[in-house]
CSV table of C-alpha atoms in Angstrom, one decimal:
chain,number,residue,atom,x,y,z
A,10,UNK,CA,-48.0,-53.8,-24.2
A,11,UNK,CA,-48.9,-55.0,-20.3
A,12,UNK,CA,-50.7,-57.9,-19.8
A,13,UNK,CA,-51.4,-58.0,-15.8
A,14,UNK,CA,-52.7,-61.2,-14.3
A,15,UNK,CA,-54.5,-60.0,-10.8
A,16,UNK,CA,-57.3,-62.4,-9.2
A,17,UNK,CA,-57.7,-64.2,-12.0
A,18,UNK,CA,-58.5,-61.1,-14.2
A,19,UNK,CA,-56.4,-60.3,-17.2
A,20,UNK,CA,-56.6,-56.4,-17.7
A,21,UNK,CA,-54.9,-55.3,-21.1
A,22,UNK,CA,-53.1,-52.3,-21.6
A,23,UNK,CA,-52.4,-51.4,-25.1
A,24,UNK,CA,-50.6,-48.4,-26.3
A,25,UNK,CA,-51.6,-46.5,-29.5
A,26,UNK,CA,-50.8,-47.6,-32.8
A,27,UNK,CA,-51.1,-51.4,-32.5
A,28,UNK,CA,-52.4,-53.0,-35.7
A,29,UNK,CA,-56.0,-54.9,-35.3
A,30,UNK,CA,-54.5,-58.6,-35.6
A,31,UNK,CA,-52.2,-58.1,-32.6
A,32,UNK,CA,-55.0,-56.7,-30.4
A,33,UNK,CA,-57.3,-59.6,-31.4
A,34,UNK,CA,-54.6,-62.1,-30.6
A,35,UNK,CA,-54.0,-60.5,-27.2
A,36,UNK,CA,-57.9,-60.1,-26.3
A,37,UNK,CA,-57.8,-63.9,-27.3
A,38,UNK,CA,-55.1,-64.5,-24.8
A,39,UNK,CA,-56.9,-62.8,-22.1
A,40,UNK,CA,-60.0,-64.4,-22.7
A,41,UNK,CA,-58.2,-68.1,-22.5
A,42,UNK,CA,-56.8,-67.0,-19.1
A,43,UNK,CA,-60.4,-65.6,-17.8
A,44,UNK,CA,-62.0,-69.0,-19.0
A,45,UNK,CA,-59.5,-70.8,-16.7
A,46,UNK,CA,-59.5,-68.9,-13.9
A,47,UNK,CA,-57.3,-69.1,-10.9
A,48,UNK,CA,-55.9,-72.7,-11.5
A,49,UNK,CA,-52.0,-72.4,-11.4
A,50,UNK,CA,-50.1,-75.4,-12.6
A,51,UNK,CA,-48.5,-77.2,-9.8
A,52,UNK,CA,-44.5,-76.7,-9.8
A,53,UNK,CA,-44.0,-79.6,-7.1
A,54,UNK,CA,-41.6,-82.1,-8.4
A,55,UNK,CA,-41.7,-85.3,-6.0
A,56,UNK,CA,-39.5,-88.3,-5.8
A,57,UNK,CA,-41.8,-90.4,-7.5
A,58,UNK,CA,-42.0,-88.0,-10.4
A,59,UNK,CA,-38.4,-88.3,-10.7
A,60,UNK,CA,-38.1,-92.1,-10.6
A,61,UNK,CA,-40.7,-92.3,-12.8
A,62,UNK,CA,-39.1,-90.1,-15.6
A,63,UNK,CA,-35.8,-91.7,-15.2
A,64,UNK,CA,-36.5,-95.4,-15.1
A,65,UNK,CA,-37.9,-94.9,-18.6
A,66,UNK,CA,-35.0,-93.3,-20.0
A,67,UNK,CA,-32.4,-95.3,-22.1
A,68,UNK,CA,-28.9,-95.0,-20.3
A,69,UNK,CA,-27.1,-95.1,-23.7
A,70,UNK,CA,-28.4,-91.9,-24.9
A,71,UNK,CA,-25.8,-88.9,-25.6
A,72,UNK,CA,-24.5,-86.9,-22.7
A,73,UNK,CA,-24.7,-82.9,-22.8
A,74,UNK,CA,-21.8,-80.6,-22.8
A,75,UNK,CA,-21.2,-81.0,-19.2
A,76,UNK,CA,-20.5,-85.0,-19.9
A,77,UNK,CA,-23.1,-85.9,-17.0
A,78,UNK,CA,-24.0,-89.4,-18.2
A,79,UNK,CA,-27.3,-90.5,-18.4
A,80,UNK,CA,-26.5,-93.2,-16.0
A,81,UNK,CA,-25.9,-90.9,-13.5
A,82,UNK,CA,-29.5,-90.1,-13.5
A,83,UNK,CA,-30.9,-93.2,-13.8
A,84,UNK,CA,-28.8,-94.7,-11.2
A,85,UNK,CA,-29.9,-92.0,-8.6
A,86,UNK,CA,-33.4,-93.1,-9.5
A,87,UNK,CA,-32.8,-96.3,-7.7
A,88,UNK,CA,-32.3,-94.6,-4.5
A,89,UNK,CA,-35.1,-92.7,-2.5
A,90,UNK,CA,-32.7,-90.1,-1.0
A,91,UNK,CA,-30.8,-89.4,-4.1
A,92,UNK,CA,-34.0,-89.1,-6.3
A,93,UNK,CA,-35.5,-86.6,-3.6
A,94,UNK,CA,-32.4,-84.4,-3.7
A,95,UNK,CA,-32.2,-84.4,-7.5
A,96,UNK,CA,-36.1,-83.8,-7.6
A,97,UNK,CA,-36.0,-80.8,-5.2
A,98,UNK,CA,-32.9,-79.2,-6.8
A,99,UNK,CA,-34.7,-79.2,-10.3
A,100,UNK,CA,-37.9,-78.0,-8.5
A,101,UNK,CA,-36.1,-75.0,-6.9
A,102,UNK,CA,-34.8,-73.6,-10.0
A,103,UNK,CA,-38.1,-73.8,-11.8
A,104,UNK,CA,-39.9,-72.4,-8.9
A,105,UNK,CA,-37.5,-69.5,-8.3
A,106,UNK,CA,-36.7,-68.5,-12.1
A,107,UNK,CA,-33.3,-69.5,-11.7
A,108,UNK,CA,-31.9,-71.8,-14.1
A,109,UNK,CA,-28.6,-73.5,-13.3
A,110,UNK,CA,-25.5,-72.1,-14.8
A,111,UNK,CA,-24.9,-75.8,-16.4
A,112,UNK,CA,-28.2,-75.5,-18.2
A,113,UNK,CA,-27.0,-72.6,-20.7
A,114,UNK,CA,-24.9,-74.8,-22.3
A,115,UNK,CA,-26.3,-76.5,-25.4
A,116,UNK,CA,-24.8,-79.3,-27.6
A,117,UNK,CA,-25.8,-79.1,-31.4
A,118,UNK,CA,-25.3,-82.6,-32.9
A,119,UNK,CA,-25.8,-83.6,-36.8
A,120,UNK,CA,-26.9,-86.9,-37.0
A,121,UNK,CA,-27.2,-89.3,-40.3
A,122,UNK,CA,-30.8,-89.6,-41.7
A,123,UNK,CA,-29.3,-92.0,-44.2
A,124,UNK,CA,-26.5,-94.2,-42.7
A,125,UNK,CA,-23.2,-93.3,-44.4
A,126,UNK,CA,-24.8,-90.1,-46.4
A,127,UNK,CA,-23.0,-87.2,-44.8
A,128,UNK,CA,-24.4,-84.7,-47.2
A,129,UNK,CA,-25.6,-81.6,-45.2
A,130,UNK,CA,-29.2,-81.6,-46.5
A,131,UNK,CA,-29.3,-85.3,-45.3
A,132,UNK,CA,-28.4,-84.8,-41.9
A,133,UNK,CA,-30.6,-83.8,-39.0
A,134,UNK,CA,-29.7,-81.5,-36.3
A,135,UNK,CA,-30.5,-82.4,-32.5
A,136,UNK,CA,-29.4,-80.1,-29.5
A,137,UNK,CA,-28.5,-82.0,-26.6
A,138,UNK,CA,-29.4,-80.0,-23.4
A,139,UNK,CA,-28.6,-80.9,-19.7
A,140,UNK,CA,-30.6,-83.9,-18.7
A,141,UNK,CA,-32.1,-82.6,-15.4
A,142,UNK,CA,-33.3,-79.5,-17.7
A,143,UNK,CA,-35.0,-81.4,-20.1
A,144,UNK,CA,-36.6,-83.6,-17.1
A,145,UNK,CA,-37.9,-80.1,-15.7
A,146,UNK,CA,-39.1,-78.9,-19.1
A,147,UNK,CA,-41.0,-82.4,-19.9
A,148,UNK,CA,-42.7,-82.7,-16.8
A,149,UNK,CA,-43.7,-79.0,-16.1
A,150,UNK,CA,-44.3,-77.9,-19.9
A,151,UNK,CA,-44.5,-81.1,-21.7
A,152,UNK,CA,-47.1,-82.8,-19.6
A,153,UNK,CA,-48.4,-80.5,-16.8
A,154,UNK,CA,-48.9,-77.6,-19.0
A,155,UNK,CA,-50.3,-79.5,-21.9
A,156,UNK,CA,-52.8,-81.4,-19.2
A,157,UNK,CA,-54.3,-78.0,-18.2
A,158,UNK,CA,-54.6,-77.1,-21.9
A,159,UNK,CA,-56.7,-80.1,-22.5
A,160,UNK,CA,-58.4,-80.3,-19.3
A,161,UNK,CA,-59.6,-76.6,-19.7
A,162,UNK,CA,-60.6,-77.3,-23.5
A,163,UNK,CA,-58.0,-75.2,-25.0
A,164,UNK,CA,-56.3,-77.8,-26.8
A,165,UNK,CA,-59.5,-80.1,-27.0
A,166,UNK,CA,-59.1,-80.7,-30.7
A,167,UNK,CA,-55.4,-80.2,-31.3
A,168,UNK,CA,-53.4,-83.2,-32.8
A,169,UNK,CA,-49.9,-83.6,-31.2
A,170,UNK,CA,-47.6,-86.1,-29.9
A,171,UNK,CA,-49.7,-88.4,-27.6
A,172,UNK,CA,-49.5,-91.8,-26.5
A,173,UNK,CA,-51.9,-94.2,-28.8
A,174,UNK,CA,-52.2,-91.8,-31.6
A,175,UNK,CA,-50.4,-91.8,-34.8
A,176,UNK,CA,-49.1,-89.5,-37.6
A,177,UNK,CA,-51.6,-90.4,-40.0
A,178,UNK,CA,-54.3,-88.7,-37.6
A,179,UNK,CA,-52.8,-85.3,-38.7
A,180,UNK,CA,-52.7,-86.0,-42.4
A,181,UNK,CA,-56.4,-87.2,-42.3
A,182,UNK,CA,-57.3,-84.1,-40.2
A,183,UNK,CA,-55.4,-81.6,-42.8
A,184,UNK,CA,-57.4,-83.5,-45.8
A,185,UNK,CA,-60.8,-83.0,-44.4
A,186,UNK,CA,-60.1,-79.4,-43.5
A,187,UNK,CA,-59.2,-78.6,-47.1
A,188,UNK,CA,-62.3,-80.6,-48.0
A,189,UNK,CA,-64.3,-78.4,-45.8
A,190,UNK,CA,-63.0,-75.3,-47.3
A,191,UNK,CA,-63.4,-76.1,-50.8
A,192,UNK,CA,-67.1,-77.4,-50.2
A,193,UNK,CA,-68.1,-74.4,-47.8
A,194,UNK,CA,-65.8,-72.1,-50.0
A,195,UNK,CA,-64.5,-70.5,-47.0
A,196,UNK,CA,-61.5,-68.3,-47.2
A,197,UNK,CA,-58.6,-70.1,-45.1
A,198,UNK,CA,-54.8,-70.7,-45.1
A,199,UNK,CA,-52.6,-73.2,-43.5
A,200,UNK,CA,-49.3,-72.6,-41.8
A,201,UNK,CA,-46.4,-74.8,-41.1
A,202,UNK,CA,-44.5,-73.4,-38.1
A,203,UNK,CA,-42.2,-76.6,-37.0
A,204,UNK,CA,-39.1,-74.5,-38.4
A,205,UNK,CA,-36.1,-76.5,-39.1
A,206,UNK,CA,-33.0,-76.2,-36.6
A,207,UNK,CA,-34.4,-73.1,-34.7
A,208,UNK,CA,-34.5,-74.5,-31.4
A,209,UNK,CA,-32.7,-71.4,-30.4
A,210,UNK,CA,-35.5,-69.2,-32.0
A,211,UNK,CA,-38.4,-69.6,-29.7
A,212,UNK,CA,-40.7,-66.7,-29.9
A,213,UNK,CA,-40.6,-65.8,-26.1
A,214,UNK,CA,-43.0,-63.0,-25.8
A,215,UNK,CA,-45.5,-65.3,-27.5
A,216,UNK,CA,-44.7,-68.3,-25.5
A,217,UNK,CA,-44.7,-66.8,-22.2
A,218,UNK,CA,-47.9,-65.0,-22.8
A,219,UNK,CA,-49.8,-68.3,-24.1
A,220,UNK,CA,-48.5,-70.6,-21.3
A,221,UNK,CA,-49.1,-68.1,-18.8
A,222,UNK,CA,-52.5,-67.5,-19.7
A,223,UNK,CA,-52.9,-71.2,-19.1
A,224,UNK,CA,-52.0,-71.1,-15.6
A,225,UNK,CA,-48.1,-71.6,-15.8
A,226,UNK,CA,-46.3,-69.6,-13.2
A,227,UNK,CA,-43.9,-66.7,-14.4
A,228,UNK,CA,-41.1,-68.1,-12.4
A,229,UNK,CA,-41.4,-71.4,-14.3
A,230,UNK,CA,-41.8,-69.5,-17.5
A,231,UNK,CA,-38.4,-67.4,-16.6
A,232,UNK,CA,-36.3,-70.2,-15.9
A,233,UNK,CA,-37.1,-72.0,-19.3
A,234,UNK,CA,-36.6,-68.9,-21.4
A,235,UNK,CA,-33.8,-67.4,-19.6
A,236,UNK,CA,-31.8,-70.8,-19.8
A,237,UNK,CA,-32.2,-70.5,-23.7
A,238,UNK,CA,-31.6,-66.8,-23.9
A,239,UNK,CA,-28.2,-67.0,-21.8
A,240,UNK,CA,-27.2,-70.3,-23.7
A,241,UNK,CA,-24.0,-70.8,-25.3
A,242,UNK,CA,-23.8,-73.5,-28.4
A,243,UNK,CA,-20.8,-75.7,-28.3
A,244,UNK,CA,-20.7,-78.1,-31.6
A,245,UNK,CA,-20.0,-82.0,-31.4
A,246,UNK,CA,-18.3,-83.4,-34.3
A,247,UNK,CA,-16.3,-86.6,-34.9
A,248,UNK,CA,-13.3,-84.7,-33.3
A,249,UNK,CA,-15.0,-84.2,-30.2
A,250,UNK,CA,-17.0,-81.1,-28.4
A,251,UNK,CA,-15.8,-77.5,-29.4
A,252,UNK,CA,-14.4,-75.4,-26.9
A,253,UNK,CA,-15.6,-72.3,-28.7
A,254,UNK,CA,-19.3,-71.3,-28.6
A,255,UNK,CA,-22.0,-68.8,-30.0
A,256,UNK,CA,-24.9,-67.6,-28.7
A,257,UNK,CA,-28.3,-65.9,-29.6
A,258,UNK,CA,-29.2,-62.4,-28.8
A,259,UNK,CA,-29.4,-61.3,-25.2
A,260,UNK,CA,-33.4,-60.3,-24.5
A,261,UNK,CA,-33.8,-57.6,-21.6
A,262,UNK,CA,-36.9,-59.0,-19.9
A,263,UNK,CA,-36.7,-63.1,-19.6
A,264,UNK,CA,-40.7,-63.4,-19.2
A,265,UNK,CA,-41.5,-60.3,-21.4
A,266,UNK,CA,-43.2,-57.9,-19.3
A,267,UNK,CA,-45.6,-60.5,-17.2
């Protein structure tokens, strides 16, 4: 399929043979874009954005495969000139759709959920990515894209990680959902999509279409997805970081035809 965003009008051109559910999904994405109109997300990263983010980070956080310590970024936040340089370097990469080569290395780590228990089913896998890449994603996707969705009512009733909210809200919402389904005898289903250890298996086509419909520039989307697509995963153990790596399948179009 091809979806074009021209003057805030989304035209959907579908080849024959597309199933009805896919058509409904694409039309819904197009409807979201039409409702929001031409209101692109600001890609500018200011000196204050950099300082505000890094002043809240903990210096003891583990570093990435490049071994650039978190203290390096926190120390820069105490100087206006260094903060401006780092902020603009990150902004240029996202604004042009060109991830830094350093961003294409990931470092999976297995953490003990229960201290002393190293059984594989009791370990939690996390991925250490480059700190400045995380900074750009957190600001541009985690904050501005989500803020745009909330602003335009796309996520007004969603429950997600927000300040002054707690996990019990999610459980209560789920309970009330099934109460309504049972009382109204309505056909419904619940899906769980928080797939374990699948940070390198994001559905790129769906991610690019949905975020672009909210107003995220395609260059910004390309930077994030291209870094993931090109990422080589090393492994950190008690013996250190591995020299060998593995990677996911290459994808021809970083932003999936946008």
